[in-house]
XYZ file of C-alpha atoms in Angstrom:
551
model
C 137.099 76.450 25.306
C 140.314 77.418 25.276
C 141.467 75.720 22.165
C 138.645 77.694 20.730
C 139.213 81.438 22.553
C 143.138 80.820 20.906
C 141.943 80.230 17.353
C 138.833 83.150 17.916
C 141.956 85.534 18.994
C 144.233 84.565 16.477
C 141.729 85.064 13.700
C 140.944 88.284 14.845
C 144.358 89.241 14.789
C 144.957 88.157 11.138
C 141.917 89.832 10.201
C 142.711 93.107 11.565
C 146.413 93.552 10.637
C 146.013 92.857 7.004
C 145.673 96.356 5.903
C 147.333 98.268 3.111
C 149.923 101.044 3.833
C 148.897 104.542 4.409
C 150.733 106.622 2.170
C 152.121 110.089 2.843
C 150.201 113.124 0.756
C 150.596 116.697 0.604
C 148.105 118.383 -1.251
C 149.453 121.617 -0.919
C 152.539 120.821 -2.869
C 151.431 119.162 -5.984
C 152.079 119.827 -9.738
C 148.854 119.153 -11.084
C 145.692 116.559 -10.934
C 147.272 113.331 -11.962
C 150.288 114.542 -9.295
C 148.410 114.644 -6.551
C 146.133 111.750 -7.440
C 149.551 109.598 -7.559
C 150.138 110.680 -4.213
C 146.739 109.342 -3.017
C 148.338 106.055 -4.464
C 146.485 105.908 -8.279
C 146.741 105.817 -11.512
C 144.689 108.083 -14.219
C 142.639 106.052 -15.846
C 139.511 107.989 -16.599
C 139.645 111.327 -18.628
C 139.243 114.365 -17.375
C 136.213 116.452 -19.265
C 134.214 118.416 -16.293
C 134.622 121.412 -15.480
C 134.277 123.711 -12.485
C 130.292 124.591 -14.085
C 130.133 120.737 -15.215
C 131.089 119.859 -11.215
C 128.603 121.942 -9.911
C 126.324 120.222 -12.260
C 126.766 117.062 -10.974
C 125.455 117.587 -8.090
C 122.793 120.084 -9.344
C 121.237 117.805 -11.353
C 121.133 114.952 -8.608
C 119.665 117.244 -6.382
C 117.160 118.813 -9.242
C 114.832 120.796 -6.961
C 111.467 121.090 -8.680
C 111.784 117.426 -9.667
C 112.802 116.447 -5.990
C 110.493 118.327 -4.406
C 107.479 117.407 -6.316
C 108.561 114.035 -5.442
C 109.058 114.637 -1.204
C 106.474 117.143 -0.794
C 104.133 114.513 0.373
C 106.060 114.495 3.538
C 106.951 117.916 3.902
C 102.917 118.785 3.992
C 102.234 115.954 6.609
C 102.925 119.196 9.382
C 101.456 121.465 7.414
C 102.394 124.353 5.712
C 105.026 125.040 8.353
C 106.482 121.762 8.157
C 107.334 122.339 4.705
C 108.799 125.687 4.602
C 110.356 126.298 7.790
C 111.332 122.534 7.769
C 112.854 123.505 4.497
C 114.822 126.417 5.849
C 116.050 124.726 8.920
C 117.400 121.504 7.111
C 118.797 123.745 4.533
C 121.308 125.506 6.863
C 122.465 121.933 8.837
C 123.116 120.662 5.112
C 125.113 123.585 4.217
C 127.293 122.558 7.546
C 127.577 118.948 5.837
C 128.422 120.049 2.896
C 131.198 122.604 4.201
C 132.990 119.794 6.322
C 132.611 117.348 2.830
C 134.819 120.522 0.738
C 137.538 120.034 3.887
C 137.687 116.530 3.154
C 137.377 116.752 -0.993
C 139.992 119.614 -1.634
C 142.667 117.945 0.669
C 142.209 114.469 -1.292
C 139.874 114.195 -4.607
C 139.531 110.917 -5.203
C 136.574 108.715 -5.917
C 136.525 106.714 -3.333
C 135.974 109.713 -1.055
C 134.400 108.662 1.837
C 135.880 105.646 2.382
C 139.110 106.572 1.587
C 139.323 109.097 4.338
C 137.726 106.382 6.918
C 140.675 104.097 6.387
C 143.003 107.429 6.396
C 141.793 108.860 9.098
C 141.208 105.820 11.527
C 143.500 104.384 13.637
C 144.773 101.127 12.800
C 143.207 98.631 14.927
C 139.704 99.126 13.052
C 140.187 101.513 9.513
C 140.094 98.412 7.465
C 136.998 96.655 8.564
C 135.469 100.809 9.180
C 136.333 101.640 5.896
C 134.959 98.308 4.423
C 131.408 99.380 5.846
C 131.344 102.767 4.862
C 132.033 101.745 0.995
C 129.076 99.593 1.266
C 126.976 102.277 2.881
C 127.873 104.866 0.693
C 127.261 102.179 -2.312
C 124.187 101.441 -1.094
C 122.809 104.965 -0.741
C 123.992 106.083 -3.780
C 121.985 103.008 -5.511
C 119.148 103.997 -3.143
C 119.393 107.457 -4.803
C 119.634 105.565 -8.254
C 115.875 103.711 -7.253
C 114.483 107.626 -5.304
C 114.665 108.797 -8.101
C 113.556 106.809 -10.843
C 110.615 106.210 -8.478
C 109.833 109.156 -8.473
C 110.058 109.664 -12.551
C 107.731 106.908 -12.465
C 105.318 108.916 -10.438
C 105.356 112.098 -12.205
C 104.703 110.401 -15.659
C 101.629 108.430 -14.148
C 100.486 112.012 -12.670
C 100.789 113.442 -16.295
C 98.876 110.528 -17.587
C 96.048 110.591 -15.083
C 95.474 114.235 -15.699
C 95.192 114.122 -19.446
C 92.675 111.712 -19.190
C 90.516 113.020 -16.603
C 91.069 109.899 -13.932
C 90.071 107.283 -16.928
C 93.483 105.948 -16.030
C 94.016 103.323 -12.846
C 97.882 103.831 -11.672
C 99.261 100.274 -10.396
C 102.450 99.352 -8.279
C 102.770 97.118 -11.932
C 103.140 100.390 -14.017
C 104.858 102.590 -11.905
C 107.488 99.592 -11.793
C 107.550 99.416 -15.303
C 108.305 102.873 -15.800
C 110.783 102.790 -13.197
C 112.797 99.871 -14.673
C 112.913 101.588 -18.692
C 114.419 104.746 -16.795
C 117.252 102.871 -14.802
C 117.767 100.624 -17.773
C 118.047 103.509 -20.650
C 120.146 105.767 -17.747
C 122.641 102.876 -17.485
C 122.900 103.092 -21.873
C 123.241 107.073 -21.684
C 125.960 106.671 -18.756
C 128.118 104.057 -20.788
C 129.105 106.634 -23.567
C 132.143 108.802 -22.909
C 132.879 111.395 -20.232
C 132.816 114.017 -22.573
C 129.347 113.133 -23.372
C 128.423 112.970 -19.721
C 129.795 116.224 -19.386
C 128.164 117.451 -21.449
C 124.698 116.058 -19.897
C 125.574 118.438 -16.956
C 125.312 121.043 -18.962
C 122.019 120.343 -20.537
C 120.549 119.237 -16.628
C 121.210 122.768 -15.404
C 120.059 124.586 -17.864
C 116.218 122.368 -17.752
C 116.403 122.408 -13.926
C 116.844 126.368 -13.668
C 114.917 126.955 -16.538
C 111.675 124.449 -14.359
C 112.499 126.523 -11.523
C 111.414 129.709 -13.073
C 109.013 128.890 -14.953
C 107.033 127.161 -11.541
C 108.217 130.699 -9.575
C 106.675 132.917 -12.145
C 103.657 130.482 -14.348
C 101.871 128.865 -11.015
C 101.562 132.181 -9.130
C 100.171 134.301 -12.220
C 97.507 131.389 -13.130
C 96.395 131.028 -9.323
C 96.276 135.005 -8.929
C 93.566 134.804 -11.763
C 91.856 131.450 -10.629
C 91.717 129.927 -7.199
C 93.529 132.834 -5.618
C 96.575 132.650 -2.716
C 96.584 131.780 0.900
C 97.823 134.779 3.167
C 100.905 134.796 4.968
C 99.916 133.380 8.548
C 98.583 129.963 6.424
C 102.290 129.556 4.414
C 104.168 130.311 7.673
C 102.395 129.953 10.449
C 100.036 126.933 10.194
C 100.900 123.456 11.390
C 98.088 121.134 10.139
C 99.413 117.504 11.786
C 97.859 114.930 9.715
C 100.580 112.413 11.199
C 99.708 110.038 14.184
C 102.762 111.569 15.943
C 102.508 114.553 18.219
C 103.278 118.101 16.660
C 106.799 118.489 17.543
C 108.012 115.080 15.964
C 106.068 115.568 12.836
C 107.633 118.841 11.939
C 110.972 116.548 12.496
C 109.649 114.103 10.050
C 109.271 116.743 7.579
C 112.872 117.993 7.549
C 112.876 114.878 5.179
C 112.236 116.980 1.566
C 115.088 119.156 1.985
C 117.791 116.825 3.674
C 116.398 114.261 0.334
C 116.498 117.001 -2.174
C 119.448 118.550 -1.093
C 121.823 115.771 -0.840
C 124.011 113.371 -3.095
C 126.421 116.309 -3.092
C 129.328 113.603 -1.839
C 128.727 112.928 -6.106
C 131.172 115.672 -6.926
C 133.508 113.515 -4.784
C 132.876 110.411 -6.458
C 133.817 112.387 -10.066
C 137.096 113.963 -9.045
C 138.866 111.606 -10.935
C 137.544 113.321 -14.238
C 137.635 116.760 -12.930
C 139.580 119.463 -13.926
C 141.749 121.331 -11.144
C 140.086 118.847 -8.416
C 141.096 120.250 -5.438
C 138.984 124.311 -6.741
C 136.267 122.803 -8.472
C 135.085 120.192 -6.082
C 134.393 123.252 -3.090
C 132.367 125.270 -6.108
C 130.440 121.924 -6.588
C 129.418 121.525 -3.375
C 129.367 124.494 -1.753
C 127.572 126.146 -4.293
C 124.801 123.518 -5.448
C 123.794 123.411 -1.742
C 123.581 127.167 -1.829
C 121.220 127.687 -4.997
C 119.115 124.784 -4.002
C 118.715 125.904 -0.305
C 117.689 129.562 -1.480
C 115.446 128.524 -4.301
C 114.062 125.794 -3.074
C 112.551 127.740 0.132
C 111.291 130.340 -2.251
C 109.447 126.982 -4.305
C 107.952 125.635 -1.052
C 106.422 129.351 -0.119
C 105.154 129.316 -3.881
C 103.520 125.867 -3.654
C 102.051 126.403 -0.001
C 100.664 129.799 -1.309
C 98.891 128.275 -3.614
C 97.445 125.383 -2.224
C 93.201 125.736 -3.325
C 91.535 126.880 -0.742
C 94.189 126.562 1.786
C 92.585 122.793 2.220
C 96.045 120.622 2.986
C 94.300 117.436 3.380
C 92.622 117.257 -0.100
C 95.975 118.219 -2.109
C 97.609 115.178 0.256
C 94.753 112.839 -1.046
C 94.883 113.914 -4.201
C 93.648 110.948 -6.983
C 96.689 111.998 -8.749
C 98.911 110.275 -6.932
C 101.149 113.779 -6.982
C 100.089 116.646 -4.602
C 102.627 119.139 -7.096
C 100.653 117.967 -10.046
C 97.011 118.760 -7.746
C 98.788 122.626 -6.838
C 99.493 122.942 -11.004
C 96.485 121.602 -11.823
C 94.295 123.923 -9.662
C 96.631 127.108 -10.720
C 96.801 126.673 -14.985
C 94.454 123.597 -15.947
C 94.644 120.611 -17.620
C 97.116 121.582 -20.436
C 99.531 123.302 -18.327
C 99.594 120.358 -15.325
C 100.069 117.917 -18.338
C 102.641 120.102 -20.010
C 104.559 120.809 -16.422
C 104.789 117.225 -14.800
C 106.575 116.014 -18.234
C 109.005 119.094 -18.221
C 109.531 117.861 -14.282
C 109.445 114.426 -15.150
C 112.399 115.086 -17.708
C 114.551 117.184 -15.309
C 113.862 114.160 -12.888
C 115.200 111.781 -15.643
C 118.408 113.845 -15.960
C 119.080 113.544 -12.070
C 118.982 109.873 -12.168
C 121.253 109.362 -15.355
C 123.621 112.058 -13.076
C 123.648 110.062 -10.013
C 123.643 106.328 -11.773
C 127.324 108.447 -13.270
C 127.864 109.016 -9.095
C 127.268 105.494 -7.793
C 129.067 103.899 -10.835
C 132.413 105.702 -10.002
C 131.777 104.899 -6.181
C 131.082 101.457 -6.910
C 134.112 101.239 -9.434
C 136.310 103.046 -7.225
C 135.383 100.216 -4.251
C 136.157 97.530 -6.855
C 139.251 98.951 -7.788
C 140.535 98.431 -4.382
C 139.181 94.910 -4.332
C 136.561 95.786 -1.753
C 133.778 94.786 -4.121
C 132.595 91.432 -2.573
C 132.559 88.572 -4.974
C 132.732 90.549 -8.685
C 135.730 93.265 -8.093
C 137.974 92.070 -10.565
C 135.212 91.863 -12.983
C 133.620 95.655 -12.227
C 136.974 97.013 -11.664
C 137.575 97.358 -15.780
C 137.851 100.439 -17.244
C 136.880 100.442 -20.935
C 140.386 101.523 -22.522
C 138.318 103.233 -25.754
C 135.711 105.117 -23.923
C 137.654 105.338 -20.781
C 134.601 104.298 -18.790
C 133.435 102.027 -16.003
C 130.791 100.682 -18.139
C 130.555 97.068 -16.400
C 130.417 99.171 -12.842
C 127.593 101.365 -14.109
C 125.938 98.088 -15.399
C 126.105 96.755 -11.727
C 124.736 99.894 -10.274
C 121.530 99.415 -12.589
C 121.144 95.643 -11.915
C 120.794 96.395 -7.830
C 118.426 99.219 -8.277
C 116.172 97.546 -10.334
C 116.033 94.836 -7.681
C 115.941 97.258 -5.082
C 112.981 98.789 -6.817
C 111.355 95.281 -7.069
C 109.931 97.043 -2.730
C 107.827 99.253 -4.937
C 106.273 96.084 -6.892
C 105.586 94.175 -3.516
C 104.535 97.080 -1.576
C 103.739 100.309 -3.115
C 103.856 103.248 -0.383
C 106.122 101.561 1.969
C 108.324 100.461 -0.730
C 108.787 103.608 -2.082
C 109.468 104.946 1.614
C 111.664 102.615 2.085
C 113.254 103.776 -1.014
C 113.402 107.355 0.020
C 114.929 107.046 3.211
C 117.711 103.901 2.459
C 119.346 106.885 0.128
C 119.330 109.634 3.225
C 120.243 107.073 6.122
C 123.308 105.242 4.142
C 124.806 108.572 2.664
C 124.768 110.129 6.105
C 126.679 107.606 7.845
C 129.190 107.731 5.070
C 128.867 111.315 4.952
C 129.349 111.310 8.435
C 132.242 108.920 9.890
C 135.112 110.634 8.318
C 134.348 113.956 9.570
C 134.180 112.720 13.291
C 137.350 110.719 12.844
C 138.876 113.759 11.388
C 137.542 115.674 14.599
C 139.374 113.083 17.274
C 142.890 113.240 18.261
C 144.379 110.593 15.811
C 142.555 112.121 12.857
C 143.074 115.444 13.588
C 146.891 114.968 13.085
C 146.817 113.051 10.016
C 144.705 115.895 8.597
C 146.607 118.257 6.429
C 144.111 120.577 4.473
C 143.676 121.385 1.248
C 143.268 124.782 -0.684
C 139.699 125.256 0.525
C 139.694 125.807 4.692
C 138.322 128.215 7.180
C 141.020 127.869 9.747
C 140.908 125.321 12.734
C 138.557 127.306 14.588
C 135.800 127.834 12.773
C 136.363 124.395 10.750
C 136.427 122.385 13.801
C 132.844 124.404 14.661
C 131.053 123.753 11.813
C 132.498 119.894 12.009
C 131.228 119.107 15.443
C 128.179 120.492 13.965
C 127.957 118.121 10.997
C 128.552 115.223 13.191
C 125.407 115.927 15.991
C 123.077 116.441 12.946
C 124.174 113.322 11.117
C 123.816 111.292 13.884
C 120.404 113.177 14.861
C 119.397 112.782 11.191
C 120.211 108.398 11.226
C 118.147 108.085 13.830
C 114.918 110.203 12.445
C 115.273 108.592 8.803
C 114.654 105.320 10.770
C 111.147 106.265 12.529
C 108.003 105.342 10.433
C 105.611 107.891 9.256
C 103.290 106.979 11.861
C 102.916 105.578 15.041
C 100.661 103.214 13.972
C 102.912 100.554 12.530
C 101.804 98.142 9.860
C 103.191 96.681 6.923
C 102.197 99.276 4.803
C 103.417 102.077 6.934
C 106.385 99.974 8.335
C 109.539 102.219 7.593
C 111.695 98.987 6.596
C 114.860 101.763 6.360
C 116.009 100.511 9.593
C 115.891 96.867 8.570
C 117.631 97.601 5.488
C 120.525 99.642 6.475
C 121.451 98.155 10.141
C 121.223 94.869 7.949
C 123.992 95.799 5.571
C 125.697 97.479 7.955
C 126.382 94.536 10.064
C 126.566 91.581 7.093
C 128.847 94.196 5.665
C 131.188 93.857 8.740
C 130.075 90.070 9.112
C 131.589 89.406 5.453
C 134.445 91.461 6.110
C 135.336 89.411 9.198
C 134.974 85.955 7.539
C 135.714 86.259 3.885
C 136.424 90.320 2.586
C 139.590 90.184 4.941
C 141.057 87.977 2.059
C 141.062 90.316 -0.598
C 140.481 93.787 1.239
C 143.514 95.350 2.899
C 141.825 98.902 2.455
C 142.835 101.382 -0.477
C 145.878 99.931 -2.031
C 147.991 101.574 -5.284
C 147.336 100.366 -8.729
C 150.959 102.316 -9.384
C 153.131 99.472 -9.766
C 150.468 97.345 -11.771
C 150.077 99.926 -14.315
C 154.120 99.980 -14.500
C 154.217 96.303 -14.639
C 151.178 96.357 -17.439
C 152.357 99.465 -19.581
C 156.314 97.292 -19.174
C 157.880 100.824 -18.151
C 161.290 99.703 -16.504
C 162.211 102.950 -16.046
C 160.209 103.887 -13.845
C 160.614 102.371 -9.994
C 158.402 103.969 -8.136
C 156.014 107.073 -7.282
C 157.976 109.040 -5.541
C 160.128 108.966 -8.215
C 157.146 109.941 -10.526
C 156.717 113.281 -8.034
C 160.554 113.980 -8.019
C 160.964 114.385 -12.015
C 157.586 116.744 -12.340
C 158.459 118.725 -9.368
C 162.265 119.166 -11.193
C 160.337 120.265 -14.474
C 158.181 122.450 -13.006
């Protein structure tokens, strides 16, 4: 036993002081971009093309709000019409706390490993490595969870579309809505191997068809149900909590903070593109801070719009509605056939454009994790960088091969699948979202932490961090609860399963076998020297020295 407890303590020990060097950055004193991203410890390798509008695009797009809410409104209507729009509201202001604490982190150190970058910088030695390990794979994960969301819920609007045009002569199958869900992760992975500057430029093109959806629902819907069906008054939209759920009244409304903490997330994708923005350490707090803000503000006014709306005030018959979409039942009702038909493909293209933005996310996450040899089993192999297109094309290939297994819950199990889907992409973001804003709020943290351009003074920062930290731990805990308390497989939220699984494998593998080739993030500097044969140059500091002398 002994002999044993030795070789158990000895491991341990091995494991947890093989860790890379942390490396001392400034980013108020930097010359520009690639400067400061030396500092962090890494070469430029991808170009830089987006700018501060392109940044907030990113995460615009992801978040895509008539898309995403036609897709989550389901569960926002579960408590009614109060569940929906004040559920709306009150997620909307926690997220904006999230999102705040996330511009701390992102202006003091763009990078695209982001999250689990400032785990490992942030912890103290005994555990950043194996922390910083897990978070990578939970911020992977979500991000592909986002990738599958998403494309789900594509697959779902075009079905909707379908169904309506042919008045119900159309049966809508777990085998279809697969099907359709595999063409648009495949064809996003084809668009999101072509250059930056094309990508870019798909930003672009995303917020334009999002806003332009947005308005078009806000000012179409309510003119064609004045006319027809006619609007519910102002006690039903804010005042009614219909609890279809098994749960008791209180809980449900929880459960349906769910559309707005799923719509207006994936905003840690501006981090994950840092690498190929333009004045990082501005844009990134625009990005966040701002696509948060629109969707927050227009989104509640969408909700009120839809719950006004709803025919005849009757929730439970737009919730059972054959078309598989209550949205496409509210559009329906309002304008007709033609208009429903002609709406759920304009939202089913600005839902395509958020997955082809977020498979961009979770391929420079997933590239960035490779890159540091975190990757288990096929780093070195996702780690390339095209050298023509300047592109992670074999780490966006990855991202599209585990979604469309991922997506394979749908196949076997159609509603719980799907809710599975929906809530692996809140639960594993928030964690990663999360853990480096508490470490950042503890004592050994707190020192290391040197801001950036964007900050609102310790005060008021350290207030709106504790803050971010109680909801995301609040918020880990409700993604996990099923949508009823009756609990079978088809109403089984397998979330918990899914996530508490990697989590632990994740620090199971790390323990046994990652150890080997993780050692946290680690400086592709000297490689690149080595590689590019450039004796004159010896080391980084060096690099900082000479621009700083220029300048």
């Amino acid at each position: 036993m002994n002999t044993i407890k030795s070789r158990t303590e000895e491991h341990l020990h091995n494991v947890l002081s093989n860790r890379s060097e942390i490396r001392s950055i400034d980013p108020l004193h930097v010359v520009n971009d690639d400067d400061l991203l030396a500092q962090i410890g890494y070469k430029q390798e991808l170009s830089r093309h987006y700018s501060t509008f392109q940044v907030f695009g990113i995460a615009f797009s992801i978040m895509g709000l008539l898309p995403s809410i036609s897709s989550t409104i389901y569960t926002g209507l579960e408590a009614g019409p109060v569940g929906l729009v004040w559920g709306w509201f009150v997620a909307g202001f926690f997220i904006l706390c999230v999102g705040t604490s996330m511009t701390f982190l992102g202006s003091s150190m763009p990078t695209s490993g982001g999250l689990y970058y400032y785990t490992n910088y942030y912890s103290p030695d005994s555990i950043r490595v194996p922390l910083s390990f897990m978070i990578a794979c939970s911020n992977s994960l979500g991000l592909i969870g986002g990738i599958c969301s998403i494309s789900y819920g594509f697959a779902v609007e075009v079905l909707s579309a379908v169904y309506i045009n042919t008045d119900g002569n159309f049966e809508i199958t777990n085998a279809k809505c697969y099907g359709i869900f595999a063409a648009c992760v495949i064809s996003n992975v084809l668009i999101c191997c072509i250059t930056t500057k094309h990508t870019a430029s798909l930003q672009t093109v995303s917020i334009v068809v999002n806003s332009f959806l947005c308005i078009l629902f806000l000012i179409a819907v309510p003119a064609g149900a004045g006319k027809t069906i006619g609007f519910n008054d102002a006690h039903y939209i804010f005042g009614e909590l219909q609890n279809i759920r098994t749960w008791n009244s209180g809980w449900s409304f929880i459960l349906s903070l769910m559309p707005a903490i799923w719509t207006i997330g994936a905003f840690d994708s501006v981090i994950h593109c840092s690498e190929e923005a333009k004045n990082a350490q501005r844009s990134i707090p625009w990005g966040i801070l701002g696509s948060i803000s629109v969707c927050w503000i227009v989104g509640w006014f969408i909700v009120i719009v839809s719950c006004a709306c709803i025919k005849g005030g009757d929730t439970a018959a737009v919730l059972d509605s054959a078309t598989g979409s209550p949205m496409a039942q509210i559009i329906y009702d309002s304008l007709g056939k033609k208009w429903a038909v002609a709406f759920m493909a304009l939202i089913a293209i600005g839902q395509y454009l958020m997955a082809c933005s977020i498979m961009v996310a979770a391929s420079r996450q997933i590239w960035a994790f490779a890159r540091d040899e975190g990757l288990p089993f096929v780093y070195n192999y996702v780690k390339y960088v095209n050298p023509k297109v300047k592109v992670p094309i074999r780490a966006t290939m990855f991202a599209g091969i585990i979604s469309l297994l991922l997506g394979l819950l749908v196949l076997i199990n159609g509603s719980a699948g799907s809710g599975a889907l929906f809530s692996l992409a809140v639960a594993s973001n928030i964690l990663a979202w999360g853990t480096p804003v508490l470490l950042v709020i503890l004592p050994y943290g707190r020192k290391r932490f040197i801001p950036g351009p964007f900050y609102l003074g310790p005060v008021l920062s350290n207030i709106i961090n504790v803050i971010t930290v109680f909801w995301i731990a609040f918020i880990i805990v409700m993604s996990m609860f099923p949508d009823s308390k009756d609990v079978t497989r088809d109403t089984m939220n397998y979330t918990c399963a899914i996530n508490v699984s990697v989590w632990l494998l994740s620090l199971v593998y790390y323990f046994v076998w990652g150890y080997r080739t993780y050692s946290g993030p680690k400086s592709n500097l000297e490689e690149f020297d080595s590689i590019n044969g450039d004796e004159t140059i010896q080391n980084v500091d060096q690099i900082l020295s000479d621009e700083k002398e220029k300048v």
